[in-house]
Amino acid sequence: MLNSKRRGIVLVISSPSGAGKTTLCKKLITEIKGVTLSISATTRKKRKNEIHGKDYFFKNNEEFLEMIENNEFIETANVFGCYYGTLKQEVLSKIEEGIDVIVDIDWQGTRQIEKHLGQDVVKIFILPPSINELESRLGNRASENKETFMKRMSEARKEISHYDEYDFIVVNDEIELAFNKVKSILYSERLRGFRQIESKLNLD
Ligand code: 5GP
């Protein structure tokens, strides 16, 4: 009855580190059709198990600044003293094709991306169940030493202070529950009238 093509959604997911955002994003791209994850560029050092081109495009400062000069980013931010940025090529053509793009970025990048892409953007903030739980999750991370842990906790508090700038808040106390909430948000947002382009209603 209704045949329509749809614009893709830019699903921004932010959270302090340790709230389970990475797991959620991975579940979204593996379990939901028509969804992809934007790979950011960063000057942060590669961690063990990370793969260039899969987790991030790892760049040095000079390369990153050159990419800014070349206008390759939708947004950039300095997080924990390193540059991070969302690449236009990871997002723009995909939403035109009707593919939804998950963008795992901080609150600074979220503000910029919304300014550029407006209604195409849906913003979700993932909260840990409590600060105690967050502390224990961050404390358990093998790659963090004590000083990094303290810094990450203070950055986490800063990130959390921006949760009310988001459209949806999801508390991640149980991953399946949180995943189902994010999935419901995505499915509802896909149905919004203004995202349907070239709609044809046939009432015959
Ligand atoms: P991590 O270094 O632990 O992977 O990420 C640190 C923080 O940087 C996370 O909060 C993550 O969401 C944020 N981040 C990752 N990529 C980008 C990006 O392209 N832009 C912005 N603004 N933040 C990012």
mmCIF file of N, CA and C and ligand atoms in Angstrom, residues 13-17 21 40-42 44 47 50 56 75-80 84-87 103-110 112 141 152 159, ligand 1:
data_model
loop_
_atom_site.group_PDB
_atom_site.id
_atom_site.type_symbol
_atom_site.label_atom_id
_atom_site.label_comp_id
_atom_site.label_asym_id
_atom_site.label_seq_id
_atom_site.Cartn_x
_atom_site.Cartn_y
_atom_site.Cartn_z
ATOM 1 N N ILE A 13 25.513 7.507 19.641
ATOM 2 C CA ILE A 13 25.484 6.841 20.947
ATOM 3 C C ILE A 13 26.672 7.344 21.753
ATOM 4 N N SER A 14 26.357 7.990 22.877
ATOM 5 C CA SER A 14 27.418 8.485 23.760
ATOM 6 C C SER A 14 27.259 7.864 25.130
ATOM 7 N N SER A 15 28.358 7.848 25.860
ATOM 8 C CA SER A 15 28.336 7.351 27.242
ATOM 9 C C SER A 15 29.722 7.571 27.809
ATOM 10 N N PRO A 16 29.849 7.490 29.125
ATOM 11 C CA PRO A 16 31.215 7.468 29.658
ATOM 12 C C PRO A 16 31.829 6.128 29.294
ATOM 13 N N SER A 17 33.170 6.031 29.241
ATOM 14 C CA SER A 17 33.727 4.710 28.936
ATOM 15 C C SER A 17 33.420 3.794 30.122
ATOM 16 N N LYS A 21 28.970 0.738 25.955
ATOM 17 C CA LYS A 21 28.587 1.279 24.653
ATOM 18 C C LYS A 21 29.152 0.456 23.486
ATOM 19 N N SER A 40 35.854 5.975 13.264
ATOM 20 C CA SER A 40 36.449 7.299 13.450
ATOM 21 C C SER A 40 37.949 7.261 13.197
ATOM 22 N N ALA A 41 38.511 8.447 13.003
ATOM 23 C CA ALA A 41 39.969 8.576 12.995
ATOM 24 C C ALA A 41 40.384 9.088 14.370
ATOM 25 N N THR A 42 41.536 8.657 14.835
ATOM 26 C CA THR A 42 42.032 9.158 16.124
ATOM 27 C C THR A 42 43.552 9.194 16.149
ATOM 28 N N ARG A 44 44.861 8.681 19.141
ATOM 29 C CA ARG A 44 45.167 7.838 20.306
ATOM 30 C C ARG A 44 45.969 6.611 19.868
ATOM 31 N N ARG A 47 45.278 0.234 21.051
ATOM 32 C CA ARG A 47 45.348 -0.714 22.172
ATOM 33 C C ARG A 47 45.528 -2.128 21.625
ATOM 34 N N GLU A 50 43.104 -4.031 19.075
ATOM 35 C CA GLU A 50 42.454 -3.113 18.135
ATOM 36 C C GLU A 50 43.075 -3.265 16.745
ATOM 37 N N TYR A 56 39.397 1.832 14.639
ATOM 38 C CA TYR A 56 39.674 3.239 14.309
ATOM 39 C C TYR A 56 40.603 3.276 13.112
ATOM 40 N N GLU A 75 32.878 16.223 12.252
ATOM 41 C CA GLU A 75 33.149 16.787 13.576
ATOM 42 C C GLU A 75 34.481 16.258 14.071
ATOM 43 N N THR A 76 35.116 17.045 14.942
ATOM 44 C CA THR A 76 36.324 16.567 15.624
ATOM 45 C C THR A 76 36.266 17.022 17.079
ATOM 46 N N ALA A 77 36.959 16.303 17.935
ATOM 47 C CA ALA A 77 37.010 16.715 19.348
ATOM 48 C C ALA A 77 38.316 16.232 19.942
ATOM 49 N N ASN A 78 38.693 16.889 21.029
ATOM 50 C CA ASN A 78 39.845 16.444 21.786
ATOM 51 C C ASN A 78 39.322 15.720 23.023
ATOM 52 N N VAL A 79 39.577 14.411 23.080
ATOM 53 C CA VAL A 79 39.097 13.607 24.217
ATOM 54 C C VAL A 79 40.323 12.984 24.870
ATOM 55 N N PHE A 80 40.470 13.151 26.188
ATOM 56 C CA PHE A 80 41.645 12.638 26.931
ATOM 57 C C PHE A 80 42.960 13.061 26.272
ATOM 58 N N TYR A 84 39.958 13.017 18.019
ATOM 59 C CA TYR A 84 39.044 12.024 17.460
ATOM 60 C C TYR A 84 38.194 12.755 16.432
ATOM 61 N N GLY A 85 37.793 12.065 15.370
ATOM 62 C CA GLY A 85 36.932 12.724 14.393
ATOM 63 C C GLY A 85 36.104 11.751 13.575
ATOM 64 N N THR A 86 34.884 12.197 13.229
ATOM 65 C CA THR A 86 33.991 11.401 12.379
ATOM 66 C C THR A 86 34.192 11.813 10.924
ATOM 67 N N LEU A 87 34.470 10.839 10.090
ATOM 68 C CA LEU A 87 34.749 11.114 8.677
ATOM 69 C C LEU A 87 33.466 11.236 7.854
ATOM 70 N N VAL A 103 27.089 6.139 15.317
ATOM 71 C CA VAL A 103 28.253 6.993 15.532
ATOM 72 C C VAL A 103 28.532 7.041 17.040
ATOM 73 N N ASP A 104 29.655 6.438 17.413
ATOM 74 C CA ASP A 104 30.018 6.345 18.838
ATOM 75 C C ASP A 104 30.977 7.491 19.143
ATOM 76 N N ILE A 105 30.412 8.613 19.632
ATOM 77 C CA ILE A 105 31.234 9.812 19.849
ATOM 78 C C ILE A 105 30.882 10.476 21.179
ATOM 79 N N ASP A 106 31.665 11.451 21.598
ATOM 80 C CA ASP A 106 31.410 12.115 22.871
ATOM 81 C C ASP A 106 30.438 13.293 22.688
ATOM 82 N N TRP A 107 30.156 13.993 23.801
ATOM 83 C CA TRP A 107 29.143 15.064 23.766
ATOM 84 C C TRP A 107 29.566 16.245 22.895
ATOM 85 N N GLN A 108 30.870 16.497 22.807
ATOM 86 C CA GLN A 108 31.335 17.634 21.993
ATOM 87 C C GLN A 108 31.048 17.377 20.515
ATOM 88 N N GLY A 109 31.363 16.144 20.072
ATOM 89 C CA GLY A 109 31.120 15.762 18.691
ATOM 90 C C GLY A 109 29.622 15.714 18.392
ATOM 91 N N THR A 110 28.840 15.289 19.379
ATOM 92 C CA THR A 110 27.386 15.181 19.186
ATOM 93 C C THR A 110 26.790 16.542 18.850
ATOM 94 N N GLN A 112 28.265 19.060 17.435
ATOM 95 C CA GLN A 112 28.662 19.486 16.082
ATOM 96 C C GLN A 112 27.914 18.716 15.005
ATOM 97 N N ARG A 141 39.490 -2.921 33.860
ATOM 98 C CA ARG A 141 40.062 -2.905 32.505
ATOM 99 C C ARG A 141 41.568 -3.103 32.535
ATOM 100 N N ARG A 152 40.187 8.668 33.810
ATOM 101 C CA ARG A 152 38.998 8.175 33.105
ATOM 102 C C ARG A 152 37.743 8.386 33.958
ATOM 103 N N GLU A 159 31.508 13.526 31.132
ATOM 104 C CA GLU A 159 30.653 13.066 30.019
ATOM 105 C C GLU A 159 29.208 12.895 30.509
HETATM 106 P P1 5GP B 1 38.224 5.314 23.326
HETATM 107 O O1 5GP B 1 39.548 5.968 23.164
HETATM 108 O O2 5GP B 1 38.029 4.695 24.676
HETATM 109 O O3 5GP B 1 37.904 4.364 22.196
HETATM 110 O O4 5GP B 1 37.125 6.474 23.218
HETATM 111 C C1 5GP B 1 37.166 7.563 24.078
HETATM 112 C C2 5GP B 1 35.984 8.459 23.828
HETATM 113 O O5 5GP B 1 36.104 9.103 22.560
HETATM 114 C C3 5GP B 1 34.640 7.745 23.814
HETATM 115 O O6 5GP B 1 33.721 8.462 24.617
HETATM 116 C C4 5GP B 1 34.205 7.795 22.382
HETATM 117 O O7 5GP B 1 32.800 7.880 22.248
HETATM 118 C C5 5GP B 1 34.856 9.086 21.926
HETATM 119 N N1 5GP B 1 35.023 9.070 20.471
HETATM 120 C C6 5GP B 1 35.399 8.048 19.682
HETATM 121 N N2 5GP B 1 35.442 8.421 18.397
HETATM 122 C C7 5GP B 1 35.061 9.713 18.362
HETATM 123 C C8 5GP B 1 34.884 10.668 17.302
HETATM 124 O O8 5GP B 1 35.067 10.399 16.124
HETATM 125 N N3 5GP B 1 34.491 11.911 17.675
HETATM 126 C C9 5GP B 1 34.256 12.259 18.968
HETATM 127 N N4 5GP B 1 33.853 13.503 19.208
HETATM 128 N N5 5GP B 1 34.421 11.396 19.980
HETATM 129 C C10 5GP B 1 34.816 10.143 19.689
#
